[in-house]
Amino acid sequence: MKKNTYKLYSLGCKVNQYDAGKLGSALSLGNLKETKENAEYAIVYTCSVTHSAVTKNRRMITKAKKENPKAKIILAGCWPRVSEIDSEKLGVDFILDTKDHSTLEEFILGTSHSYSHDSDLSQQTRSRYFIKVQDGCEQFCSYCIIPYTRGGLSSRKREDVLLEIKKAVQEGYREIVLSGIHLGLYGHDSEYKLIDLINDILEIKDLGRIRLSSIEINEVSDELIELIKKEKKICNHLHIPLQSGCDKILKLMNRPYRLEDFKNKVYDLRSKIPDIAITTDVIVGFPGEEDGDLLETYEFCQAMQFSKIHVFSFSAHERTPAYSMPGQVDVKVIKQRSKKLRDLSENLEKKYRDRFKKRSLECILEAIGNNKARLKTEYYFDRFARAEKFKKSDIGKIFEN
Ligand code: SF4
């Protein structure tokens, strides 16, 4: 075992990965070194968003033990916040309170001193910098465990966010992705709103571009649309979760809009920013969903011309209302329906990409493989180029392609 080393295993959404990265950078500041195996501490940053996420957590713990046989196993993230964890049975040495990382410092360093690294960078392996500016949600969609795991709405301080972004820009990150659990409600309890934050970020010297990770349809304001239209540094891309294209299911999901609202906003967006990429999430197999409801969803997605659909098979956590709703859909049926929507997504993605075929676009180099390099456009789709055109040190830089 390598003394004073750690290995981080993170699962789940980008916000969770961001939190894990923050923990990683704090540990490095505390003079622990990250290592690939045989670490002294193996930290598994868990997710609990669906039933299958919990299975993945267990698998990850097994993997962590295998790769670090003598390590102290530390469990963090959403799972321990909503479920009773039998540490002994799982072979876990310490459960970390996700909202207060100082307990881990105490566990590792044996001291209890202040642990405030709020503006430090989160360790990230990506070429684009994801920053969490907001946490928590109070919407209580009937399938979602997040309000139970992450609690109520909270927003990070303007100064901390701006300082962290300045550092990320200085480090060479060319794209900053603003993330949150309910991003559109940044500043819900203050006069300083998301739009103000974006305006302040745009003032940062040498900023490449910014992207919003996800926003609810009700929070796409006229002001935001105008700002995206006007500001070249804001990516022409919005990820707006639809979840279902059937009003009956939206109601059961406790989603705060109906298809008419969604459609009108998308038409408005497209009338002002015709090329904007609109990506979405759809959950398939929600309790009570019948073939006809799926067909409605299919047709609605087609009409909205999304540029990508992330299709999720329903698999709710047992603490959510949807878990015990009547009309649970058979797993096989969910698979078939999901395939149908994924096929639709492929067609829509291609159609959208083709629109830019003859246009050269600003792209961020994301990865270089054996033969190909992958670049991310502001419209969220990827472009590929010959690998030999780039060096490893070009990852994260902007190129015309
Ligand atoms: S809006 Fe709904 S789906 Fe999104 S985090 Fe909140 S409860 Fe979950």
mmCIF file of C-alpha atoms and ligand atoms in Angstrom:
data_model
loop_
_atom_site.group_PDB
_atom_site.id
_atom_site.type_symbol
_atom_site.label_atom_id
_atom_site.label_comp_id
_atom_site.label_asym_id
_atom_site.label_seq_id
_atom_site.Cartn_x
_atom_site.Cartn_y
_atom_site.Cartn_z
ATOM 1 C CA MET A 1 0.000 0.000 0.000
ATOM 2 C CA LYS A 2 1.247 3.490 -0.866
ATOM 3 C CA LYS A 3 1.074 5.694 2.224
ATOM 4 C CA ASN A 4 -0.650 9.083 2.002
ATOM 5 C CA THR A 5 -2.385 8.353 -1.269
ATOM 6 C CA TYR A 6 -5.987 8.247 -2.370
ATOM 7 C CA LYS A 7 -8.065 7.058 -5.277
ATOM 8 C CA LEU A 8 -11.428 8.605 -6.145
ATOM 9 C CA TYR A 9 -14.230 6.689 -7.825
ATOM 10 C CA SER A 10 -17.117 8.919 -8.846
ATOM 11 C CA LEU A 11 -20.523 8.003 -10.171
ATOM 12 C CA GLY A 12 -23.657 9.843 -11.183
ATOM 13 C CA CYS A 13 -24.482 13.281 -12.482
ATOM 14 C CA LYS A 14 -22.108 16.127 -13.290
ATOM 15 C CA VAL A 15 -22.891 17.852 -10.017
ATOM 16 C CA ASN A 16 -21.842 14.736 -8.113
ATOM 17 C CA GLN A 17 -18.684 14.463 -10.203
ATOM 18 C CA TYR A 18 -17.952 18.097 -9.491
ATOM 19 C CA ASP A 19 -18.327 17.523 -5.740
ATOM 20 C CA ALA A 20 -16.017 14.521 -5.989
ATOM 21 C CA GLY A 21 -13.480 16.644 -7.872
ATOM 22 C CA LYS A 22 -13.639 19.311 -5.167
ATOM 23 C CA LEU A 23 -12.935 16.679 -2.570
ATOM 24 C CA GLY A 24 -10.015 15.422 -4.660
ATOM 25 C CA SER A 25 -8.434 18.856 -4.920
ATOM 26 C CA ALA A 26 -8.898 19.429 -1.182
ATOM 27 C CA LEU A 27 -7.167 16.123 -0.428
ATOM 28 C CA SER A 28 -4.307 17.061 -2.731
ATOM 29 C CA LEU A 29 -3.997 20.373 -0.911
ATOM 30 C CA GLY A 30 -3.876 18.338 2.291
ATOM 31 C CA ASN A 31 -0.747 16.644 0.888
ATOM 32 C CA LEU A 32 -2.289 13.368 -0.194
ATOM 33 C CA LYS A 33 -1.328 12.147 -3.643
ATOM 34 C CA GLU A 34 -3.753 10.687 -6.113
ATOM 35 C CA THR A 35 -2.757 7.247 -7.305
ATOM 36 C CA LYS A 36 -4.096 4.623 -9.683
ATOM 37 C CA GLU A 37 -4.027 1.627 -7.303
ATOM 38 C CA ASN A 38 -2.929 0.423 -3.879
ATOM 39 C CA ALA A 39 -4.048 3.672 -2.317
ATOM 40 C CA GLU A 40 -4.312 4.197 1.414
ATOM 41 C CA TYR A 41 -7.810 5.669 0.998
ATOM 42 C CA ALA A 42 -10.332 4.676 -1.668
ATOM 43 C CA ILE A 43 -13.282 7.056 -1.874
ATOM 44 C CA VAL A 44 -16.425 5.992 -3.692
ATOM 45 C CA TYR A 45 -18.607 8.996 -4.534
ATOM 46 C CA THR A 46 -21.998 7.342 -4.993
ATOM 47 C CA CYS A 47 -25.261 8.132 -6.759
ATOM 48 C CA SER A 48 -28.768 7.012 -5.837
ATOM 49 C CA VAL A 49 -30.877 8.502 -8.583
ATOM 50 C CA THR A 50 -32.312 5.180 -9.743
ATOM 51 C CA HIS A 51 -32.547 1.620 -8.586
ATOM 52 C CA SER A 52 -29.802 0.598 -10.987
ATOM 53 C CA ALA A 53 -27.510 3.376 -9.720
ATOM 54 C CA VAL A 54 -27.403 1.600 -6.356
ATOM 55 C CA THR A 55 -26.274 -1.616 -8.060
ATOM 56 C CA LYS A 56 -23.491 0.376 -9.721
ATOM 57 C CA ASN A 57 -22.427 1.751 -6.322
ATOM 58 C CA ARG A 58 -22.020 -1.773 -4.969
ATOM 59 C CA ARG A 59 -20.009 -2.797 -8.009
ATOM 60 C CA MET A 60 -17.791 0.231 -7.629
ATOM 61 C CA ILE A 61 -17.079 -0.595 -3.981
ATOM 62 C CA THR A 62 -16.024 -4.097 -5.030
ATOM 63 C CA LYS A 63 -13.776 -2.620 -7.711
ATOM 64 C CA ALA A 64 -12.259 -0.134 -5.253
ATOM 65 C CA LYS A 65 -11.432 -2.956 -2.840
ATOM 66 C CA LYS A 66 -9.887 -5.043 -5.577
ATOM 67 C CA GLU A 67 -7.681 -2.247 -6.842
ATOM 68 C CA ASN A 68 -6.733 -1.053 -3.362
ATOM 69 C CA PRO A 69 -6.729 -4.185 -1.181
ATOM 70 C CA LYS A 70 -5.430 -2.527 1.978
ATOM 71 C CA ALA A 71 -7.216 0.780 1.615
ATOM 72 C CA LYS A 72 -9.666 2.320 4.015
ATOM 73 C CA ILE A 73 -12.911 2.463 2.045
ATOM 74 C CA ILE A 74 -14.812 5.737 2.287
ATOM 75 C CA LEU A 75 -18.353 6.169 1.046
ATOM 76 C CA ALA A 76 -19.577 9.603 -0.046
ATOM 77 C CA GLY A 77 -22.250 11.138 -2.266
ATOM 78 C CA CYS A 78 -26.016 10.730 -2.416
ATOM 79 C CA TRP A 79 -26.493 7.080 -1.496
ATOM 80 C CA PRO A 80 -25.701 7.241 2.240
ATOM 81 C CA ARG A 81 -27.911 10.296 2.545
ATOM 82 C CA VAL A 82 -31.087 8.410 1.648
ATOM 83 C CA SER A 83 -30.403 4.814 2.583
ATOM 84 C CA GLU A 84 -29.369 2.989 5.701
ATOM 85 C CA ILE A 85 -25.923 1.663 4.902
ATOM 86 C CA ASP A 86 -24.687 -1.426 6.675
ATOM 87 C CA SER A 87 -21.005 -0.411 6.715
ATOM 88 C CA GLU A 88 -19.813 -3.678 8.150
ATOM 89 C CA LYS A 89 -21.585 -5.783 5.575
ATOM 90 C CA LEU A 90 -20.364 -3.565 2.751
ATOM 91 C CA GLY A 91 -16.861 -3.392 4.168
ATOM 92 C CA VAL A 92 -16.889 0.398 4.386
ATOM 93 C CA ASP A 93 -14.682 2.148 6.961
ATOM 94 C CA PHE A 94 -16.122 5.636 6.898
ATOM 95 C CA ILE A 95 -19.233 7.386 5.609
ATOM 96 C CA LEU A 96 -18.698 10.968 4.590
ATOM 97 C CA ASP A 97 -21.264 13.694 5.084
ATOM 98 C CA THR A 98 -21.380 15.141 1.582
ATOM 99 C CA LYS A 99 -22.343 18.575 2.823
ATOM 100 C CA ASP A 100 -19.446 18.731 5.250
ATOM 101 C CA HIS A 101 -16.185 17.356 3.927
ATOM 102 C CA SER A 102 -14.368 18.424 7.093
ATOM 103 C CA THR A 103 -15.324 15.133 8.767
ATOM 104 C CA LEU A 104 -13.172 13.358 6.183
ATOM 105 C CA GLU A 105 -10.236 15.605 6.892
ATOM 106 C CA GLU A 106 -10.621 14.690 10.519
ATOM 107 C CA PHE A 107 -10.781 11.012 9.640
ATOM 108 C CA ILE A 108 -7.710 11.120 7.407
ATOM 109 C CA LEU A 109 -5.516 13.718 9.035
ATOM 110 C CA GLY A 110 -6.735 13.197 12.566
ATOM 111 C CA THR A 111 -7.259 16.906 13.077
ATOM 112 C CA SER A 112 -10.273 19.093 13.092
ATOM 113 C CA HIS A 113 -9.474 22.364 11.431
ATOM 114 C CA SER A 114 -11.398 24.634 9.177
ATOM 115 C CA TYR A 115 -11.997 23.189 5.756
ATOM 116 C CA SER A 116 -12.994 25.971 3.459
ATOM 117 C CA HIS A 117 -11.781 25.667 -0.104
ATOM 118 C CA ASP A 118 -14.848 27.049 -1.758
ATOM 119 C CA SER A 119 -13.139 28.802 -4.630
ATOM 120 C CA ASP A 120 -10.555 26.115 -5.387
ATOM 121 C CA LEU A 121 -10.820 24.255 -8.652
ATOM 122 C CA SER A 122 -12.522 20.899 -8.743
ATOM 123 C CA GLN A 123 -10.193 18.206 -10.121
ATOM 124 C CA GLN A 124 -11.505 17.389 -13.558
ATOM 125 C CA THR A 125 -10.260 15.180 -16.309
ATOM 126 C CA ARG A 126 -12.452 16.851 -18.883
ATOM 127 C CA SER A 127 -11.410 19.404 -21.439
ATOM 128 C CA ARG A 128 -14.279 21.680 -20.430
ATOM 129 C CA TYR A 129 -14.660 22.986 -16.874
ATOM 130 C CA PHE A 130 -17.912 22.093 -15.101
ATOM 131 C CA ILE A 131 -18.678 24.381 -12.205
ATOM 132 C CA LYS A 132 -21.477 23.826 -9.728
ATOM 133 C CA VAL A 133 -23.108 27.152 -8.951
ATOM 134 C CA GLN A 134 -26.328 25.873 -7.416
ATOM 135 C CA ASP A 135 -27.453 22.854 -5.430
ATOM 136 C CA GLY A 136 -30.701 21.286 -4.232
ATOM 137 C CA CYS A 137 -34.231 21.182 -5.581
ATOM 138 C CA GLU A 138 -37.721 21.639 -4.206
ATOM 139 C CA GLN A 139 -39.739 20.474 -7.175
ATOM 140 C CA PHE A 140 -40.285 16.894 -5.911
ATOM 141 C CA CYS A 141 -40.957 15.276 -9.261
ATOM 142 C CA SER A 142 -42.555 11.991 -8.308
ATOM 143 C CA TYR A 143 -39.740 9.825 -9.734
ATOM 144 C CA CYS A 144 -36.808 11.815 -8.387
ATOM 145 C CA ILE A 145 -34.825 11.203 -5.212
ATOM 146 C CA ILE A 146 -32.693 14.345 -5.533
ATOM 147 C CA PRO A 147 -34.761 16.653 -3.274
ATOM 148 C CA TYR A 148 -34.312 14.031 -0.528
ATOM 149 C CA THR A 149 -30.579 13.586 -1.114
ATOM 150 C CA ARG A 150 -29.507 17.148 -1.777
ATOM 151 C CA GLY A 151 -32.117 19.097 0.147
ATOM 152 C CA GLY A 152 -33.526 22.545 -0.617
ATOM 153 C CA LEU A 153 -32.325 25.194 -3.049
ATOM 154 C CA SER A 154 -29.005 26.876 -2.398
ATOM 155 C CA SER A 155 -26.789 29.096 -4.538
ATOM 156 C CA ARG A 156 -23.078 29.696 -4.297
ATOM 157 C CA LYS A 157 -21.814 33.179 -3.643
ATOM 158 C CA ARG A 158 -21.120 35.329 -6.669
ATOM 159 C CA GLU A 159 -17.520 36.053 -5.571
ATOM 160 C CA ASP A 160 -16.672 32.354 -5.103
ATOM 161 C CA VAL A 161 -18.099 31.409 -8.472
ATOM 162 C CA LEU A 162 -16.313 34.220 -10.304
ATOM 163 C CA LEU A 163 -13.020 33.482 -8.573
ATOM 164 C CA GLU A 164 -13.242 29.793 -9.418
ATOM 165 C CA ILE A 165 -14.026 30.549 -13.061
ATOM 166 C CA LYS A 166 -11.135 33.026 -13.268
ATOM 167 C CA LYS A 167 -8.824 30.298 -11.969
ATOM 168 C CA ALA A 168 -10.212 27.789 -14.464
ATOM 169 C CA VAL A 169 -9.680 30.257 -17.323
ATOM 170 C CA GLN A 170 -6.122 30.912 -16.134
ATOM 171 C CA GLU A 171 -5.544 27.150 -16.043
ATOM 172 C CA GLY A 172 -6.445 27.119 -19.731
ATOM 173 C CA TYR A 173 -10.057 25.912 -19.761
ATOM 174 C CA ARG A 174 -11.769 27.444 -22.772
ATOM 175 C CA GLU A 175 -15.318 26.319 -22.044
ATOM 176 C CA ILE A 176 -17.038 26.788 -18.705
ATOM 177 C CA VAL A 177 -20.201 24.776 -18.111
ATOM 178 C CA LEU A 178 -22.509 26.240 -15.485
ATOM 179 C CA SER A 179 -24.088 23.369 -13.587
ATOM 180 C CA GLY A 180 -26.605 22.943 -10.845
ATOM 181 C CA ILE A 181 -29.360 20.619 -9.793
ATOM 182 C CA HIS A 182 -31.932 23.311 -10.567
ATOM 183 C CA LEU A 183 -29.725 25.829 -12.346
ATOM 184 C CA GLY A 184 -32.518 28.138 -13.479
ATOM 185 C CA LEU A 185 -33.297 28.910 -9.841
ATOM 186 C CA TYR A 186 -29.799 30.187 -9.080
ATOM 187 C CA GLY A 187 -30.316 33.128 -6.727
ATOM 188 C CA HIS A 188 -33.916 32.121 -5.952
ATOM 189 C CA ASP A 189 -33.718 33.939 -2.607
ATOM 190 C CA SER A 190 -31.812 37.005 -3.715
ATOM 191 C CA GLU A 191 -31.917 39.861 -6.189
ATOM 192 C CA TYR A 192 -28.862 38.433 -7.924
ATOM 193 C CA LYS A 193 -30.158 35.917 -10.466
ATOM 194 C CA LEU A 194 -28.682 33.522 -13.023
ATOM 195 C CA ILE A 195 -28.818 36.187 -15.704
ATOM 196 C CA ASP A 196 -26.735 38.540 -13.511
ATOM 197 C CA LEU A 197 -24.200 35.795 -12.883
ATOM 198 C CA ILE A 198 -23.888 35.078 -16.609
ATOM 199 C CA ASN A 199 -23.392 38.774 -17.326
ATOM 200 C CA ASP A 200 -20.615 38.934 -14.723
ATOM 201 C CA ILE A 201 -18.941 35.804 -16.100
ATOM 202 C CA LEU A 202 -18.936 37.325 -19.573
ATOM 203 C CA GLU A 203 -16.725 40.112 -18.212
ATOM 204 C CA ILE A 204 -13.963 37.674 -17.264
ATOM 205 C CA LYS A 205 -10.802 38.307 -19.252
ATOM 206 C CA ASP A 206 -9.805 35.570 -21.726
ATOM 207 C CA LEU A 207 -13.040 33.640 -21.226
ATOM 208 C CA GLY A 208 -13.573 31.296 -24.187
ATOM 209 C CA ARG A 209 -17.237 30.405 -24.021
ATOM 210 C CA ILE A 210 -19.887 29.361 -21.506
ATOM 211 C CA ARG A 211 -22.642 26.807 -21.664
ATOM 212 C CA LEU A 212 -25.632 26.173 -19.409
ATOM 213 C CA SER A 213 -25.728 22.505 -18.462
ATOM 214 C CA SER A 214 -29.501 22.137 -18.097
ATOM 215 C CA ILE A 215 -32.465 24.411 -17.528
ATOM 216 C CA GLU A 216 -36.168 23.833 -16.925
ATOM 217 C CA ILE A 217 -38.538 25.166 -19.585
ATOM 218 C CA ASN A 218 -40.266 27.503 -17.090
ATOM 219 C CA GLU A 219 -36.950 29.187 -16.389
ATOM 220 C CA VAL A 220 -36.060 29.981 -19.992
ATOM 221 C CA SER A 221 -36.952 33.661 -19.708
ATOM 222 C CA ASP A 222 -37.217 36.245 -22.486
ATOM 223 C CA GLU A 223 -34.199 37.946 -20.953
ATOM 224 C CA LEU A 224 -32.150 34.755 -21.180
ATOM 225 C CA ILE A 225 -33.145 34.188 -24.801
ATOM 226 C CA GLU A 226 -32.132 37.749 -25.682
ATOM 227 C CA LEU A 227 -28.803 37.345 -23.911
ATOM 228 C CA ILE A 228 -27.969 34.091 -25.722
ATOM 229 C CA LYS A 229 -28.916 35.724 -28.992
ATOM 230 C CA LYS A 230 -26.733 38.756 -28.344
ATOM 231 C CA GLU A 231 -23.657 37.224 -26.714
ATOM 232 C CA LYS A 232 -21.326 35.241 -28.955
ATOM 233 C CA LYS A 233 -19.612 33.681 -25.949
ATOM 234 C CA ILE A 234 -22.744 31.859 -24.787
ATOM 235 C CA CYS A 235 -23.117 28.530 -26.580
ATOM 236 C CA ASN A 236 -26.194 28.272 -28.756
ATOM 237 C CA HIS A 237 -27.339 25.215 -26.890
ATOM 238 C CA LEU A 238 -29.926 24.610 -24.193
ATOM 239 C CA HIS A 239 -30.610 21.295 -22.526
ATOM 240 C CA ILE A 240 -34.269 21.401 -21.496
ATOM 241 C CA PRO A 241 -35.612 18.224 -19.855
ATOM 242 C CA LEU A 242 -38.987 17.216 -21.288
ATOM 243 C CA GLN A 243 -39.326 13.845 -19.467
ATOM 244 C CA SER A 244 -42.552 12.951 -21.271
ATOM 245 C CA GLY A 245 -44.413 14.133 -24.341
ATOM 246 C CA CYS A 246 -47.771 13.189 -22.847
ATOM 247 C CA ASP A 247 -49.672 15.513 -20.499
ATOM 248 C CA LYS A 248 -51.197 12.635 -18.549
ATOM 249 C CA ILE A 249 -47.719 11.372 -17.659
ATOM 250 C CA LEU A 250 -46.333 14.854 -16.975
ATOM 251 C CA LYS A 251 -49.074 15.308 -14.405
ATOM 252 C CA LEU A 252 -48.275 11.981 -12.744
ATOM 253 C CA MET A 253 -44.617 12.997 -12.729
ATOM 254 C CA ASN A 254 -45.501 16.264 -10.971
ATOM 255 C CA ARG A 255 -43.722 18.255 -13.663
ATOM 256 C CA PRO A 256 -44.610 21.965 -13.493
ATOM 257 C CA TYR A 257 -45.565 22.520 -17.174
ATOM 258 C CA ARG A 258 -47.701 21.042 -19.905
ATOM 259 C CA LEU A 259 -46.883 20.341 -23.546
ATOM 260 C CA GLU A 260 -48.481 23.556 -24.735
ATOM 261 C CA ASP A 261 -46.101 25.618 -22.538
ATOM 262 C CA PHE A 262 -43.116 23.613 -23.691
ATOM 263 C CA LYS A 263 -44.010 23.896 -27.351
ATOM 264 C CA ASN A 264 -44.641 27.640 -27.228
ATOM 265 C CA LYS A 265 -41.311 28.314 -25.549
ATOM 266 C CA VAL A 266 -39.412 26.177 -28.061
ATOM 267 C CA TYR A 267 -41.111 27.977 -30.970
ATOM 268 C CA ASP A 268 -40.233 31.295 -29.397
ATOM 269 C CA LEU A 269 -36.591 30.245 -28.945
ATOM 270 C CA ARG A 270 -36.326 29.041 -32.528
ATOM 271 C CA SER A 271 -37.937 32.158 -33.926
ATOM 272 C CA LYS A 272 -35.229 34.251 -32.231
ATOM 273 C CA ILE A 273 -32.235 31.885 -32.510
ATOM 274 C CA PRO A 274 -33.033 29.621 -35.472
ATOM 275 C CA ASP A 275 -29.968 27.354 -35.206
ATOM 276 C CA ILE A 276 -30.039 26.829 -31.455
ATOM 277 C CA ALA A 277 -29.470 23.225 -30.350
ATOM 278 C CA ILE A 278 -32.156 21.990 -27.984
ATOM 279 C CA THR A 279 -31.370 18.687 -26.315
ATOM 280 C CA THR A 280 -33.607 16.928 -23.832
ATOM 281 C CA ASP A 281 -34.186 14.030 -21.411
ATOM 282 C CA VAL A 282 -37.087 11.616 -21.665
ATOM 283 C CA ILE A 283 -38.027 8.918 -19.157
ATOM 284 C CA VAL A 284 -39.565 5.841 -20.719
ATOM 285 C CA GLY A 285 -41.844 3.399 -18.906
ATOM 286 C CA PHE A 286 -43.155 5.687 -16.182
ATOM 287 C CA PRO A 287 -46.002 3.922 -14.288
ATOM 288 C CA GLY A 288 -49.241 4.236 -16.230
ATOM 289 C CA GLU A 289 -47.510 4.843 -19.577
ATOM 290 C CA GLU A 290 -49.382 3.015 -22.336
ATOM 291 C CA ASP A 291 -48.416 2.447 -25.970
ATOM 292 C CA GLY A 292 -50.500 5.441 -27.031
ATOM 293 C CA ASP A 293 -48.728 7.684 -24.497
ATOM 294 C CA LEU A 294 -45.346 6.649 -25.838
ATOM 295 C CA LEU A 295 -46.567 7.399 -29.349
ATOM 296 C CA GLU A 296 -47.565 10.884 -28.192
ATOM 297 C CA THR A 297 -44.079 11.356 -26.738
ATOM 298 C CA TYR A 298 -42.503 10.137 -29.964
ATOM 299 C CA GLU A 299 -44.541 12.527 -32.074
ATOM 300 C CA PHE A 300 -43.938 15.435 -29.736
ATOM 301 C CA CYS A 301 -40.166 14.888 -29.794
ATOM 302 C CA GLN A 302 -40.290 14.706 -33.561
ATOM 303 C CA ALA A 303 -42.241 17.952 -33.743
ATOM 304 C CA MET A 304 -39.793 19.681 -31.383
ATOM 305 C CA GLN A 305 -36.862 18.586 -33.574
ATOM 306 C CA PHE A 306 -34.587 18.048 -30.597
ATOM 307 C CA SER A 307 -30.956 17.778 -31.575
ATOM 308 C CA LYS A 308 -30.457 14.916 -29.108
ATOM 309 C CA ILE A 309 -32.683 12.942 -26.732
ATOM 310 C CA HIS A 310 -31.170 11.293 -23.664
ATOM 311 C CA VAL A 311 -33.487 8.358 -23.097
ATOM 312 C CA PHE A 312 -33.730 6.976 -19.559
ATOM 313 C CA SER A 313 -35.506 3.762 -18.656
ATOM 314 C CA PHE A 314 -37.726 4.270 -15.613
ATOM 315 C CA SER A 315 -36.195 2.751 -12.484
ATOM 316 C CA ALA A 316 -37.165 4.836 -9.466
ATOM 317 C CA HIS A 317 -35.669 4.780 -6.003
ATOM 318 C CA GLU A 318 -37.917 3.037 -3.475
ATOM 319 C CA ARG A 319 -38.377 6.239 -1.472
ATOM 320 C CA THR A 320 -40.011 8.112 -4.342
ATOM 321 C CA PRO A 321 -43.800 8.122 -4.877
ATOM 322 C CA ALA A 322 -43.422 6.713 -8.402
ATOM 323 C CA TYR A 323 -41.860 3.539 -7.038
ATOM 324 C CA SER A 324 -45.206 2.332 -5.720
ATOM 325 C CA MET A 325 -47.549 3.874 -8.282
ATOM 326 C CA PRO A 326 -49.999 1.559 -10.035
ATOM 327 C CA GLY A 327 -49.411 0.578 -13.667
ATOM 328 C CA GLN A 328 -45.714 -0.324 -13.441
ATOM 329 C CA VAL A 329 -44.455 -1.121 -16.932
ATOM 330 C CA ASP A 330 -42.785 -4.412 -17.789
ATOM 331 C CA VAL A 331 -38.998 -4.189 -18.242
ATOM 332 C CA LYS A 332 -39.173 -5.742 -21.723
ATOM 333 C CA VAL A 333 -41.732 -3.183 -22.837
ATOM 334 C CA ILE A 334 -39.548 -0.381 -21.450
ATOM 335 C CA LYS A 335 -36.623 -1.708 -23.486
ATOM 336 C CA GLN A 336 -38.638 -1.775 -26.704
ATOM 337 C CA ARG A 337 -40.020 1.707 -26.155
ATOM 338 C CA SER A 338 -36.595 3.083 -25.257
ATOM 339 C CA LYS A 339 -35.146 1.694 -28.458
ATOM 340 C CA LYS A 340 -37.825 3.410 -30.471
ATOM 341 C CA LEU A 341 -36.978 6.766 -28.950
ATOM 342 C CA ARG A 342 -33.222 6.209 -29.247
ATOM 343 C CA ASP A 343 -33.650 5.477 -32.947
ATOM 344 C CA LEU A 344 -35.605 8.692 -33.285
ATOM 345 C CA SER A 345 -32.851 10.560 -31.477
ATOM 346 C CA GLU A 346 -30.238 9.219 -33.894
ATOM 347 C CA ASN A 347 -32.263 10.459 -36.852
ATOM 348 C CA LEU A 348 -32.831 13.862 -35.310
ATOM 349 C CA GLU A 349 -29.152 14.208 -34.349
ATOM 350 C CA LYS A 350 -28.069 13.483 -37.893
ATOM 351 C CA LYS A 351 -30.598 15.850 -39.368
ATOM 352 C CA TYR A 352 -29.455 18.627 -37.054
ATOM 353 C CA ARG A 353 -25.736 18.011 -37.697
ATOM 354 C CA ASP A 354 -26.296 18.032 -41.458
ATOM 355 C CA ARG A 355 -27.515 21.583 -41.236
ATOM 356 C CA PHE A 356 -23.941 22.664 -40.427
ATOM 357 C CA LYS A 357 -22.213 20.427 -42.967
ATOM 358 C CA LYS A 358 -20.755 23.239 -44.991
ATOM 359 C CA ARG A 359 -20.004 25.527 -42.077
ATOM 360 C CA SER A 360 -16.740 25.793 -40.238
ATOM 361 C CA LEU A 361 -17.365 25.930 -36.472
ATOM 362 C CA GLU A 362 -15.413 26.813 -33.358
ATOM 363 C CA CYS A 363 -14.719 23.575 -31.517
ATOM 364 C CA ILE A 364 -13.007 22.518 -28.306
ATOM 365 C CA LEU A 365 -10.628 19.609 -28.735
ATOM 366 C CA GLU A 366 -11.891 16.985 -26.293
ATOM 367 C CA ALA A 367 -9.896 13.835 -26.940
ATOM 368 C CA ILE A 368 -7.338 12.295 -29.256
ATOM 369 C CA GLY A 369 -7.578 8.592 -30.076
ATOM 370 C CA ASN A 370 -5.426 6.409 -32.327
ATOM 371 C CA ASN A 371 -6.716 7.813 -35.568
ATOM 372 C CA LYS A 372 -9.304 10.374 -34.661
ATOM 373 C CA ALA A 373 -9.601 13.526 -32.618
ATOM 374 C CA ARG A 374 -12.973 14.466 -31.118
ATOM 375 C CA LEU A 375 -14.038 18.109 -30.995
ATOM 376 C CA LYS A 376 -17.090 19.648 -29.304
ATOM 377 C CA THR A 377 -19.012 22.343 -31.151
ATOM 378 C CA GLU A 378 -20.962 25.061 -29.386
ATOM 379 C CA TYR A 379 -24.077 23.276 -30.695
ATOM 380 C CA TYR A 380 -23.106 20.292 -28.551
ATOM 381 C CA PHE A 381 -22.563 17.760 -31.314
ATOM 382 C CA ASP A 382 -19.089 16.392 -31.936
ATOM 383 C CA ARG A 383 -16.928 16.717 -34.986
ATOM 384 C CA PHE A 384 -14.024 14.449 -35.811
ATOM 385 C CA ALA A 385 -10.686 15.190 -37.401
ATOM 386 C CA ARG A 386 -7.473 13.333 -38.126
ATOM 387 C CA ALA A 387 -5.541 12.748 -34.901
ATOM 388 C CA GLU A 388 -2.149 13.678 -36.342
ATOM 389 C CA LYS A 389 -3.275 17.270 -36.718
ATOM 390 C CA PHE A 390 -3.153 17.701 -32.928
ATOM 391 C CA LYS A 391 -0.861 17.277 -29.941
ATOM 392 C CA LYS A 392 -1.988 16.016 -26.506
ATOM 393 C CA SER A 393 -1.315 19.490 -25.143
ATOM 394 C CA ASP A 394 -3.956 20.877 -27.538
ATOM 395 C CA ILE A 395 -6.769 19.226 -25.559
ATOM 396 C CA GLY A 396 -9.113 21.906 -24.291
ATOM 397 C CA LYS A 397 -8.057 24.474 -26.900
ATOM 398 C CA ILE A 398 -10.347 26.033 -29.478
ATOM 399 C CA PHE A 399 -9.992 25.175 -33.172
ATOM 400 C CA GLU A 400 -11.932 25.967 -36.311
ATOM 401 C CA ASN A 401 -13.231 22.778 -37.845
HETATM 402 S S1 SF4 B 1 -36.701 19.296 -11.099
HETATM 403 FE FE1 SF4 B 1 -37.555 17.276 -10.692
HETATM 404 S S2 SF4 B 1 -36.155 15.893 -11.794
HETATM 405 FE FE2 SF4 B 1 -35.056 17.828 -11.560
HETATM 406 S S3 SF4 B 1 -33.893 17.589 -9.651
HETATM 407 FE FE3 SF4 B 1 -35.825 18.582 -9.125
HETATM 408 S S4 SF4 B 1 -37.168 16.911 -8.503
HETATM 409 FE FE4 SF4 B 1 -35.464 16.006 -9.643
#
